[in-house]
CSV table of C-alpha atoms in Angstrom, one decimal:
chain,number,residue,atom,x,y,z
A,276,UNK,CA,-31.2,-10.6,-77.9
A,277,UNK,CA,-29.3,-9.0,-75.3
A,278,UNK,CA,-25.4,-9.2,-74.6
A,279,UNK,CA,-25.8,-8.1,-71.3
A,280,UNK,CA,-28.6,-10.7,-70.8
A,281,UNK,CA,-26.6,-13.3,-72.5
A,282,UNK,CA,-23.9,-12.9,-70.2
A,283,UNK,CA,-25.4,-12.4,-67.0
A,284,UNK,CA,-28.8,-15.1,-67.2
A,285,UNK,CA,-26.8,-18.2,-66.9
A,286,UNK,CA,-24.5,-17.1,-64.1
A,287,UNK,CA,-28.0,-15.9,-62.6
A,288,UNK,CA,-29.4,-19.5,-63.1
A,289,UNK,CA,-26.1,-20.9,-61.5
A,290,UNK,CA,-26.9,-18.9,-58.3
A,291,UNK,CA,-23.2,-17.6,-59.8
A,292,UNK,CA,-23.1,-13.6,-58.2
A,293,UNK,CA,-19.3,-13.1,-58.4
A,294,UNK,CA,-18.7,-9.3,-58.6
A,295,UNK,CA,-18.1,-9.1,-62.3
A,296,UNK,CA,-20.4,-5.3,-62.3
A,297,UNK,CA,-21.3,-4.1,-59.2
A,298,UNK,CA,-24.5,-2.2,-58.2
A,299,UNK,CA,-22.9,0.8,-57.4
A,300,UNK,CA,-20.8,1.0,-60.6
A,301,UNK,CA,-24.4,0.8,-62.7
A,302,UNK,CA,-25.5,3.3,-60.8
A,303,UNK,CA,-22.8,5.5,-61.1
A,304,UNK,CA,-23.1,5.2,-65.0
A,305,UNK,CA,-26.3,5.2,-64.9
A,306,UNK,CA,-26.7,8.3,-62.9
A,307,UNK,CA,-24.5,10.1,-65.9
A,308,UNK,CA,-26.8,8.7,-68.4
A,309,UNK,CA,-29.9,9.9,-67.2
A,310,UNK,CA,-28.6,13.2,-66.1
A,311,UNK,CA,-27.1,13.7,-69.7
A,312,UNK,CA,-30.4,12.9,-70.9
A,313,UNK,CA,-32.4,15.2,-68.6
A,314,UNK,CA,-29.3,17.9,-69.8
A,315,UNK,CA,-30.5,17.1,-73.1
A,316,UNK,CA,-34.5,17.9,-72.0
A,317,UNK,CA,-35.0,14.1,-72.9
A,318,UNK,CA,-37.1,11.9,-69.9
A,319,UNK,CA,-35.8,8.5,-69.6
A,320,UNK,CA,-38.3,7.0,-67.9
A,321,UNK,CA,-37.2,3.4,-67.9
A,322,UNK,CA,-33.1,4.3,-66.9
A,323,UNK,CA,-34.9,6.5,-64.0
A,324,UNK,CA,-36.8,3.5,-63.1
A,325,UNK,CA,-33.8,1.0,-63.3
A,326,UNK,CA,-31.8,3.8,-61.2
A,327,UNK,CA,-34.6,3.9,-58.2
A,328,UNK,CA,-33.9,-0.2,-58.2
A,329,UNK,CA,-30.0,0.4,-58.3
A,330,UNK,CA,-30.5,3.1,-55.1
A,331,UNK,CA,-32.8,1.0,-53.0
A,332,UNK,CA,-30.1,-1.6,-53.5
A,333,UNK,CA,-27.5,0.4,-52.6
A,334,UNK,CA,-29.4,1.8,-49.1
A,335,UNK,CA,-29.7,-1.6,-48.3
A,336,UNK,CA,-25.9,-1.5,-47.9
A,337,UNK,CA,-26.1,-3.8,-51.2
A,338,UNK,CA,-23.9,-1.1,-53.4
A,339,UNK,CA,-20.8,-3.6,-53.5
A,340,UNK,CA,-22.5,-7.1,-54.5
A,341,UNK,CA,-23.1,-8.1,-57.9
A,342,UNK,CA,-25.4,-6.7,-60.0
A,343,UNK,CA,-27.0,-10.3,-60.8
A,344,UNK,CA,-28.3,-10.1,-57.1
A,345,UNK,CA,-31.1,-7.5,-57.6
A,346,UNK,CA,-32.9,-10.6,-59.3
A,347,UNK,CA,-33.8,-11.5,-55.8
A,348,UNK,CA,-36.3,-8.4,-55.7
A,349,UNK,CA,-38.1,-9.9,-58.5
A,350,UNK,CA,-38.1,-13.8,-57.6
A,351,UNK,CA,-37.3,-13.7,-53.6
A,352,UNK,CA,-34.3,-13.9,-51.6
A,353,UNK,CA,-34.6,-17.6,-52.2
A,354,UNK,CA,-33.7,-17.2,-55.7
A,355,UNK,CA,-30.0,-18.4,-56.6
């Protein structure tokens, strides 16, 4: 199982989206990440993917709120 997951799924089930990571610091590691890997001639697809998620986010003038938040895409904006 996931640490990240273990930490952040019951704080997501709470409705609990205190700024612990924000969505622009993912994206700014992120970013790093994938541009190291493309550096490195590797294509990672699924940190690309996760990144497009991370800038929609942030155009929506979302880049500061929690990174639990993005659930909402997924479930709804109803979603805690």
């Amino acid at each position: 199982q996931s640490r990240m997951f273990d930490k952040r799924a019951p704080r997501i089930a709470r409705g609990d989206h205190a700024v612990h990571a924000s969505i622009d610091t993912l994206r700014k590691d992120l970013g790093i990440a994938v541009e190291t890997a493309l550096g490195l001639g590797l294509d990672p697809v699924i940190a690309r993917s996760a990144l497009t998620v991370l800038d929609a986010a942030a155009q929506d003038g979302r880049g500061g709120d929690s990174d639990t938040t993005l659930v909402r895409r997924y479930l709804g904006t109803s979603a805690p």
